[in-house]
Amino acid sequence: MANAIPKRSENYSEWYNELVYKAGLAENSDVRGCMVIRPYGYAIWERMQRILDDKFKETGHVNAYFPLFIPKSFLSKEAEHVEGFAKECAVVTHYRLKTNPEGKGLIVDPDAKLEEELVIRPTSETIIWNTYRNWIQSYRDLPLLINQWANVVRWELRTRMFLRTAEFLWQEGHTAHASAEEAVAETHQMLDVYADFAQNVLAIPVIKGIKTPNERFAGANDTYCIEAMMQDGKALQAGTSHFLGQNFAKAFEVKFANKNNQLEYVWATSWGVSTRLIGALIMAHSDDDGLKLPPVLAPIQVVLVPIYKTEDEKNAVINELKILNSQLIKAGIRTKLDDDDTKRSGWKFAEWEMKGVPIRLAMGPRDLANAHIEVVRRDTKTKDSISINDQFSEIIQNLLVEIQENIFHQAKLLRETRSYKVDTFETFKNILEGDNPGFIYAHWDGTTETELKIKEETGATIRCIPLDNPKEDGVCVYSGKPSTQRVVFAKAY
RNA sequence: CGAGGUGUAGCGCAGUUGGUAGCGUACCACGUUCGGGACGUGGGGGCCGGAGGUUCGAGUCCUCUCACCUCGACCA
């Protein structure tokens, strides 16, 4: 096993980093905090983009593109927003370089200073709402339902591949509405889109919830989120949907004439998911042999590997695999026939396992003689030999469905066994410091003060207040004050 | 930004009291192999992170820098 990765149990971080590299997803670049997304990693992102984009279009949104640069003054117009993002902005101050008159290399030309500095967007609310002012005059212009696929930059102090990089790819939806009710409905709709996507495509169970004021997006009235559990029991925020109220409309003077010809401020939402989802995918499903991709998402669902010695065997096996491959393609399955003659079959097995391809089909001369083919599932590692007949592609299709369900089931099982109802602070701390940390459902008195104290003492934060939360009288696990419901605590990425 | 650590071949690492750089893997060629990351023989590849300094001589000692990693705090 020359190319094995470290075990999860020994070093979770190292396992994660090595997997990202060995599976061909991404690598560190020479630019601080920025990664190169390699072709296989990008293929996964493209699958995410396509599926989400279709869903956005189905729900009435259109795509547009706004500038990468935001004038510094725009950012300061919404007070909370600027406070949230100011300390992690990359700023463009000059527009020209020149050769160094005192030596080698280039220097920034001091004569080329910008009148107003430009911020590289950490998110696009400000530039978009500045534009919406010109687009919205009447209730007839509403709702305005726009999404943007873009890169953004947040100068994070500590970065991790996919989970937190200085530059990352995402989509950001920015919608404008005539009423608060309609904007809130949009916020919920998009949260549902994300939750569906996480569960049915990524096979990651999520909790839909609302953030506490302390964890809210800078400039939002309410932040909704989906929270997922990773295999180490930590939480990962996988998507957010914000109800922005009239905050940005007021900051950028975006008003519309209603049916009674009265001027009103517009109501707003914004929502996004990022390349962080790739990190979620890795940490939710993968094992010590590499990635495990859910079939619905996988860029390659089935890989076909020929086994042979002689030239004759090679031709015969590959010919048969080509026939099977075209049957699978006809059935709508994404396949790869790995006929690379420079790699041995054993090497290919390990490689495609590392890359998480859900099903591997292997055929050698013996299989060919018996009209059989070896089927190996990535999720369970089980091997089967099936006969090649009319039902072949149907069997594979069904197996893909089964694998999708099983991967989801496994992730859900983990979350269930690592979710705890807790009533004392002692137990609370013990669980987080024990061998199986996870989600803690505990009563909370509703104050930011208590929330911060708990964070300080345990490292856990309130991930969300679940939307379908049952009401239940109790007392705060920390302060002992009365509470009406449990909230979800966990350590988070 | 705090606390630790690491920078030597694409990747992972060794390099003794200072004497001019090596191992594994990957890569190239040939041969034998081929049903779970093959083996043998031969070969190519290094401004030892960067800049100063000490010294006849620095991967090694000193100073300053830069970058990255792990763990915190901040965040998607």
XYZ file of C-alpha atoms (C1' of nucleotides) in Angstrom:
569
model
C 0.000 0.000 0.000
C 2.488 2.546 -1.154
C -0.052 5.300 -1.467
C -2.150 4.688 1.622
C -3.419 7.629 3.640
C -3.259 7.986 7.430
C -6.097 6.410 9.407
C -8.972 8.542 10.633
C -8.585 7.170 14.129
C -4.919 8.135 14.302
C -4.951 11.605 12.878
C -8.193 12.989 11.563
C -6.735 16.221 10.133
C -3.914 14.472 8.358
C -6.325 11.867 7.025
C -8.474 14.640 5.622
C -5.604 16.532 4.000
C -4.044 13.429 2.491
C -7.369 12.256 1.158
C -7.982 15.601 -0.531
C -4.608 15.311 -2.223
C -4.525 11.594 -3.045
C -8.064 11.516 -4.396
C -7.089 14.288 -6.799
C -9.519 16.833 -5.374
C -7.232 19.751 -4.578
C -3.785 20.800 -3.470
C -2.256 23.742 -1.715
C -1.038 26.487 -4.000
C 1.852 28.875 -3.489
C -0.699 31.541 -2.664
C -1.424 31.816 1.037
C -4.649 30.117 2.013
C -5.644 29.426 -1.577
C -5.989 25.960 -3.080
C -5.816 24.638 -6.600
C -8.956 22.651 -7.289
C -7.821 19.706 -9.405
C -9.913 18.278 -12.249
C -11.592 15.524 -10.234
C -12.456 17.921 -7.424
C -13.764 20.409 -9.931
C -15.864 17.710 -11.599
C -17.585 17.195 -8.248
C -18.182 20.938 -7.945
C -19.579 20.997 -11.493
C -22.042 18.252 -10.562
C -23.119 20.283 -7.527
C -23.456 23.390 -9.655
C -25.550 21.709 -12.287
C -27.978 20.088 -9.864
C -28.367 23.215 -7.743
C -28.600 25.512 -10.738
C -31.441 23.441 -12.193
C -33.213 23.704 -8.861
C -32.721 27.474 -8.734
C -34.167 27.821 -12.236
C -37.118 25.601 -11.316
C -37.886 27.893 -8.422
C -37.898 30.938 -10.695
C -34.397 32.348 -10.313
C -32.087 33.605 -13.040
C -28.314 33.988 -13.042
C -26.416 37.251 -13.370
C -22.913 38.462 -12.639
C -21.739 41.394 -10.553
C -18.227 42.861 -10.178
C -15.460 41.233 -8.177
C -14.445 44.664 -6.853
C -16.548 46.625 -4.420
C -15.823 50.304 -3.676
C -14.835 50.569 -0.040
C -17.611 53.066 0.690
C -20.299 50.537 -0.330
C -19.238 48.137 2.358
C -19.646 50.686 5.114
C -23.260 51.530 4.313
C -24.773 48.725 6.364
C -23.382 49.040 9.868
C -23.549 45.420 11.037
C -22.442 44.110 7.681
C -19.237 46.134 7.660
C -18.476 45.104 11.211
C -18.805 41.451 10.275
C -16.582 41.537 7.232
C -14.164 44.466 7.593
C -11.459 42.474 9.338
C -11.116 39.895 6.601
C -11.099 41.935 3.404
C -8.442 41.984 0.699
C -8.078 45.539 -0.574
C -6.873 46.850 -3.932
C -5.086 50.153 -3.525
C -3.136 50.585 -6.784
C -3.627 49.843 -10.439
C -0.106 49.686 -11.834
C 3.332 48.165 -11.279
C 6.653 49.376 -12.566
C 10.189 48.042 -12.704
C 12.136 48.803 -9.597
C 14.484 51.743 -10.331
C 16.776 50.636 -7.474
C 17.123 47.014 -8.407
C 15.500 43.925 -9.762
C 11.825 43.075 -9.970
C 8.622 45.051 -9.842
C 7.276 47.545 -7.361
C 3.856 49.073 -6.899
C 3.845 52.405 -8.736
C 3.198 55.005 -6.027
C 1.752 57.320 -8.672
C -0.957 54.779 -9.446
C -2.892 54.994 -6.200
C -6.642 54.575 -6.520
C -8.894 57.473 -5.504
C -11.065 54.988 -3.653
C -9.808 51.585 -2.616
C -11.586 48.524 -3.948
C -12.451 45.599 -1.758
C -12.425 42.135 -3.260
C -15.946 40.892 -2.507
C -16.272 38.822 0.643
C -19.972 38.568 -0.357
C -21.978 40.695 -2.771
C -24.916 42.188 -0.873
C -23.572 45.719 -1.127
C -22.684 45.849 -4.820
C -25.909 44.054 -5.684
C -28.189 46.266 -3.627
C -26.449 49.304 -4.999
C -27.412 47.982 -8.437
C -30.938 46.967 -7.432
C -31.648 50.606 -6.556
C -31.660 51.328 -10.279
C -33.613 48.216 -11.205
C -36.514 48.579 -8.820
C -39.070 51.360 -9.040
C -42.436 49.653 -8.826
C -44.085 46.632 -7.262
C -44.187 45.402 -10.873
C -40.395 44.994 -10.751
C -40.758 42.573 -7.836
C -39.908 39.980 -6.899
C -36.401 40.109 -8.278
C -34.945 36.613 -8.063
C -31.263 36.517 -8.970
C -28.425 34.120 -8.320
C -24.725 34.535 -8.972
C -22.022 31.859 -9.296
C -18.801 33.465 -8.220
C -15.598 33.417 -6.259
C -15.241 35.430 -3.076
C -12.310 36.246 -0.818
C -12.243 36.269 2.964
C -8.823 36.752 4.490
C -9.163 33.976 7.036
C -6.472 33.621 9.671
C -6.496 29.880 9.482
C -7.421 27.972 6.363
C -8.254 24.347 5.609
C -8.790 22.813 2.189
C -12.407 23.251 1.088
C -13.619 23.954 4.624
C -12.109 27.382 4.841
C -9.936 28.856 2.112
C -9.081 32.496 1.535
C -10.696 32.336 -1.885
C -13.634 30.036 -2.418
C -16.280 29.323 -5.004
C -19.967 29.624 -4.221
C -23.333 30.718 -5.358
C -25.127 33.600 -3.746
C -28.804 34.264 -4.310
C -30.022 37.820 -3.741
C -33.728 38.413 -3.934
C -35.940 41.464 -3.507
C -39.586 41.323 -2.462
C -42.576 43.584 -1.885
C -43.436 42.177 1.529
C -41.774 40.669 4.558
C -43.977 37.564 4.306
C -42.888 36.917 0.769
C -39.208 37.368 1.632
C -39.483 35.031 4.607
C -41.196 32.451 2.388
C -38.310 32.741 -0.079
C -35.803 32.260 2.749
C -37.568 29.066 3.765
C -37.952 27.839 0.219
C -34.230 28.085 -0.429
C -33.390 26.456 2.876
C -35.574 23.565 1.753
C -33.747 23.429 -1.576
C -30.458 23.149 0.293
C -31.743 20.539 2.717
C -33.113 18.427 -0.150
C -29.837 18.723 -1.974
C -27.799 17.759 1.092
C -29.941 14.744 1.894
C -30.916 13.420 -1.534
C -27.810 14.283 -3.527
C -24.964 14.452 -1.009
C -26.594 11.801 1.215
C -25.861 13.928 4.260
C -28.655 14.237 6.830
C -29.070 17.824 8.002
C -30.895 19.714 10.683
C -32.796 22.723 9.419
C -32.702 25.457 11.968
C -32.407 29.100 12.830
C -29.277 30.723 14.202
C -29.113 32.530 17.511
C -28.549 36.312 17.279
C -24.899 35.724 18.143
C -24.352 33.394 15.184
C -26.416 35.411 12.702
C -25.066 36.677 9.370
C -23.812 40.253 9.570
C -26.722 42.372 8.388
C -29.482 39.771 8.619
C -32.649 39.782 10.706
C -32.712 36.012 10.725
C -30.246 33.397 9.545
C -31.488 29.917 8.724
C -29.067 27.084 8.206
C -28.587 23.411 7.589
C -26.217 21.718 10.004
C -24.543 18.378 9.326
C -22.539 16.064 11.548
C -19.100 14.931 10.436
C -17.613 11.571 11.361
C -15.629 13.079 14.226
C -18.830 14.365 15.764
C -18.202 17.996 14.869
C -20.852 20.086 13.185
C -20.488 21.693 9.786
C -22.736 24.475 8.590
C -23.516 23.307 5.071
C -25.695 26.131 3.809
C -27.350 29.349 4.926
C -30.406 31.353 3.951
C -30.850 34.840 5.348
C -33.876 37.028 5.829
C -32.332 40.486 5.507
C -35.435 42.501 6.324
C -35.163 46.029 4.940
C -31.605 46.537 6.166
C -29.935 46.665 2.776
C -32.857 48.460 1.125
C -32.499 51.208 3.717
C -28.711 51.319 3.439
C -28.876 51.623 -0.347
C -32.157 53.537 -0.620
C -34.004 50.888 -2.576
C -37.702 51.793 -2.594
C -40.636 50.782 -4.727
C -44.067 52.274 -5.370
C -46.757 49.921 -4.140
C -50.192 49.569 -5.737
C -51.377 52.610 -3.794
C -48.460 54.624 -5.118
C -46.805 54.791 -1.723
C -43.031 54.387 -1.500
C -41.811 51.436 0.580
C -38.445 49.887 1.263
C -37.838 46.542 -0.421
C -37.528 43.291 1.570
C -34.495 41.119 0.932
C -33.033 37.634 1.218
C -29.689 36.121 0.440
C -28.623 32.488 0.481
C -25.536 30.510 -0.424
C -23.578 27.316 -0.477
C -19.905 26.969 -1.273
C -17.113 24.583 -2.189
C -17.180 23.813 1.532
C -19.784 21.210 0.579
C -16.950 19.154 -0.878
C -15.337 19.163 2.550
C -18.657 18.110 4.063
C -18.895 15.263 1.603
C -15.449 13.978 2.516
C -15.875 14.194 6.254
C -19.382 12.769 6.285
C -18.763 9.629 4.258
C -15.188 8.694 3.519
C -13.050 5.979 5.101
C -9.388 5.035 5.453
C -9.310 3.841 1.833
C -10.454 7.192 0.517
C -13.490 9.022 -0.689
C -16.991 7.543 -0.861
C -19.166 9.415 -3.295
C -22.941 9.133 -3.256
C -24.012 7.880 -6.719
C -26.377 10.776 -7.469
C -23.469 13.185 -7.174
C -20.538 11.084 -8.417
C -19.004 12.374 -11.676
C -18.182 8.728 -12.414
C -20.729 6.251 -11.047
C -19.289 3.063 -12.466
C -15.718 2.297 -13.438
C -14.956 -0.689 -15.650
C -11.546 -2.294 -15.209
C -10.215 -4.949 -17.564
C -7.895 -7.702 -16.313
C -5.648 -9.471 -18.771
C -2.206 -10.872 -19.541
C -1.895 -11.373 -23.243
C -2.770 -9.070 -26.101
C -5.562 -11.457 -27.147
C -7.068 -11.479 -23.684
C -6.836 -7.721 -23.525
C -8.698 -7.272 -26.799
C -11.389 -9.784 -25.905
C -12.008 -8.363 -22.415
C -11.977 -4.746 -23.493
C -14.324 -5.481 -26.374
C -16.827 -7.032 -24.004
C -16.454 -4.152 -21.542
C -17.087 -1.680 -24.350
C -20.387 -3.394 -25.080
C -21.382 -3.321 -21.419
C -20.205 0.253 -21.103
C -22.437 1.408 -23.928
C -25.390 -0.362 -22.315
C -24.727 1.512 -19.079
C -24.367 4.817 -20.878
C -27.646 4.148 -22.674
C -29.253 3.598 -19.266
C -28.079 7.080 -18.262
C -25.203 5.963 -16.043
C -21.988 7.986 -15.891
C -19.141 5.564 -16.565
C -15.432 5.312 -17.131
C -13.821 2.432 -18.980
C -10.301 2.413 -17.589
C -8.373 0.765 -20.422
C -5.108 2.522 -19.577
C -2.504 -0.059 -20.543
C 0.258 1.494 -18.428
C -1.401 0.715 -15.096
C -2.049 -2.713 -13.589
C -5.506 -3.708 -12.456
C -4.630 -3.819 -8.745
C -3.325 -0.295 -8.963
C -6.553 0.817 -10.617
C -8.683 -0.817 -7.927
C -6.934 1.164 -5.220
C -7.005 4.351 -7.263
C -10.748 4.291 -7.978
C -11.472 3.385 -4.390
C -9.489 6.425 -3.311
C -11.559 8.511 -5.725
C -14.780 7.119 -4.284
C -16.412 5.722 -7.425
C -19.561 3.920 -6.134
C -19.333 0.778 -8.264
C -16.371 -0.998 -9.818
C -16.825 -3.633 -12.468
C -13.849 -5.879 -13.166
C -13.593 -8.451 -15.885
C -10.847 -10.925 -16.669
C -10.570 -13.896 -19.025
C -12.226 -16.209 -16.484
C -15.244 -13.927 -16.113
C -15.461 -13.520 -19.838
C -15.474 -17.294 -20.375
C -18.324 -17.673 -17.875
C -20.207 -14.566 -19.040
C -19.781 -13.093 -15.563
C -18.508 -9.817 -14.215
C -17.223 -8.839 -10.784
C -19.195 -6.080 -9.058
C -17.651 -4.271 -6.097
C -19.492 -1.692 -4.025
C -17.410 1.179 -2.658
C -19.669 1.734 0.338
C -19.528 -1.807 1.760
C -16.524 -3.207 -0.148
C -18.578 -6.322 -0.912
C -17.771 -8.286 -4.045
C -20.274 -10.130 -6.174
C -20.098 -11.948 -9.419
C -23.127 -11.379 -11.593
C -23.947 -12.914 -14.920
C -24.159 -10.741 -17.955
C -27.699 -10.798 -19.255
C -30.525 -8.506 -20.334
C -31.001 -7.217 -16.831
C -27.381 -6.121 -16.505
C -27.799 -2.358 -16.644
C -30.962 -2.561 -14.583
C -29.100 -4.419 -11.835
C -26.396 -1.777 -11.812
C -28.969 0.991 -11.788
C -30.712 -0.566 -8.795
C -27.432 -1.043 -7.015
C -26.620 2.643 -7.434
C -29.929 3.502 -5.784
C -29.177 1.083 -2.971
C -25.716 2.557 -2.417
C -27.129 6.079 -2.303
C -29.617 4.977 0.362
C -27.028 3.083 2.346
C -24.562 5.974 2.439
C -27.313 8.264 3.681
C -28.420 5.655 6.186
C -24.901 5.242 7.572
C -24.493 8.989 8.016
C -27.859 9.211 9.701
C -27.043 6.323 12.004
C -23.859 8.063 13.086
C -25.751 11.252 13.833
C -28.391 9.405 15.820
C -25.905 7.508 17.948
C -23.993 10.718 18.580
C -26.944 12.917 19.499
C -27.543 13.352 23.205
C -30.315 14.835 25.301
C -28.461 16.462 28.160
C -29.751 18.101 31.332
C -26.640 18.803 33.391
C -23.602 20.851 32.525
C -21.409 18.090 33.917
C -22.707 15.573 31.369
C -22.507 18.266 28.710
C -18.760 18.648 29.254
C -18.153 14.929 29.646
C -19.708 14.140 26.295
C -17.679 16.783 24.477
C -14.459 15.593 26.046
C -15.260 11.891 25.673
C -14.552 9.450 22.862
C -17.812 10.063 21.041
C -18.580 13.771 20.992
C -21.523 14.929 18.937
C -24.705 17.001 19.020
C -26.025 17.942 22.410
C -29.695 18.827 22.768
C -29.937 20.960 25.854
C -32.057 23.695 27.342
C -30.768 27.246 27.012
C -32.025 30.406 28.653
C -31.991 32.363 25.395
C -29.276 34.853 26.331
C -26.109 35.570 24.361
C -24.296 35.831 27.666
C -24.944 32.187 28.514
C -24.178 31.124 24.967
C -20.757 32.777 25.131
C -19.995 31.360 28.569
C -20.736 27.851 27.381
C -18.559 28.402 24.346
C -15.735 29.672 26.501
C -15.912 26.728 28.892
C -16.558 23.903 26.447
C -15.731 25.077 22.925
C -19.237 24.200 21.834
C -21.556 26.677 20.155
C -25.249 26.675 19.491
C -25.451 25.314 15.973
C -29.111 26.129 15.596
C -32.577 26.058 17.030
C -34.205 23.320 14.952
C -37.225 24.486 12.968
C -39.365 21.514 13.922
C -38.354 21.798 17.561
C -40.855 20.413 20.055
C -41.716 22.819 22.877
C -40.707 21.478 26.246
C -40.407 23.193 29.599
C -37.042 22.893 31.256
C -34.198 24.803 32.822
C -31.049 26.099 31.135
C -28.218 23.598 31.383
C -25.838 26.398 32.366
C -27.757 29.109 34.211
C -30.698 27.097 35.560
C -33.124 29.732 34.277
C -36.363 28.589 32.664
C -36.391 27.498 29.018
C -39.094 26.387 26.602
C -37.075 24.270 24.202
C -33.821 22.446 23.601
C -31.228 23.793 21.160
C -28.389 21.990 19.400
C -24.895 22.467 20.800
C -21.737 21.096 19.161
C -18.170 21.869 18.372
C -18.064 23.157 14.826
C -15.793 23.535 11.833
C -3.652 37.023 15.918
C -1.696 33.669 20.250
C 1.051 28.774 21.315
C 3.847 24.976 19.283
C 6.200 22.716 14.970
C 8.326 22.180 9.975
C 10.963 24.076 5.482
C 16.629 19.316 1.853
C 14.376 15.827 -5.629
C 7.095 15.746 -7.673
C 5.669 13.502 -2.655
C 7.442 11.429 2.279
C 11.981 11.791 4.916
C 17.555 11.080 6.657
C 21.849 13.994 6.831
C 26.828 12.647 13.120
C 31.999 17.107 16.076
C 30.948 22.350 9.835
C 34.483 19.241 4.600
C 30.612 20.343 -1.128
C 23.951 15.668 -0.438
C 21.420 10.640 0.359
C 17.107 6.935 1.228
C 11.970 5.459 0.128
C 8.421 6.505 -3.391
C 7.229 8.736 -7.986
C 9.512 9.526 -12.976
C 12.393 7.427 -17.745
C 14.514 2.827 -20.481
C 14.826 -2.443 -20.997
C 13.408 -7.280 -19.343
C 10.357 -10.600 -16.462
C 5.334 -10.025 -14.749
C -0.141 -9.032 -14.769
C -7.430 -11.735 -10.679
C -5.785 -6.163 -5.018
C -1.168 -0.344 -5.265
C 4.596 -6.235 -9.101
C 10.011 -7.338 -9.420
C 15.039 -6.843 -11.358
C 18.873 -3.957 -13.771
C 20.233 0.695 -15.461
C 19.147 6.059 -15.618
C 17.441 11.400 -15.114
C 16.157 14.870 -11.523
C 18.531 19.506 -5.829
C 20.598 27.806 -5.552
C 19.188 22.312 1.078
C 12.598 28.367 1.756
C 15.055 33.529 1.155
C 18.659 37.460 2.663
C 22.707 38.733 5.475
C 26.805 37.124 8.725
C 30.855 33.821 11.138
C 34.545 30.572 8.610
C 39.794 28.528 4.324
C 34.999 26.008 3.852
C 27.847 26.279 5.898
C 22.187 21.801 4.630
C 24.750 21.962 9.448
C 26.596 27.764 13.570
C 24.463 33.118 14.332
C 20.879 37.186 12.930
C 16.795 38.693 10.219
C 12.962 37.382 7.144
C 9.208 34.479 4.315
C 6.102 30.382 3.835
C 3.473 26.252 5.367
C 1.363 22.727 9.107
C -1.130 21.455 13.952
C -3.972 23.430 18.093
C -6.729 27.803 19.856
C -9.529 32.717 19.014
C -12.510 34.682 14.275
C -15.449 32.881 10.308
C -19.064 29.662 5.265
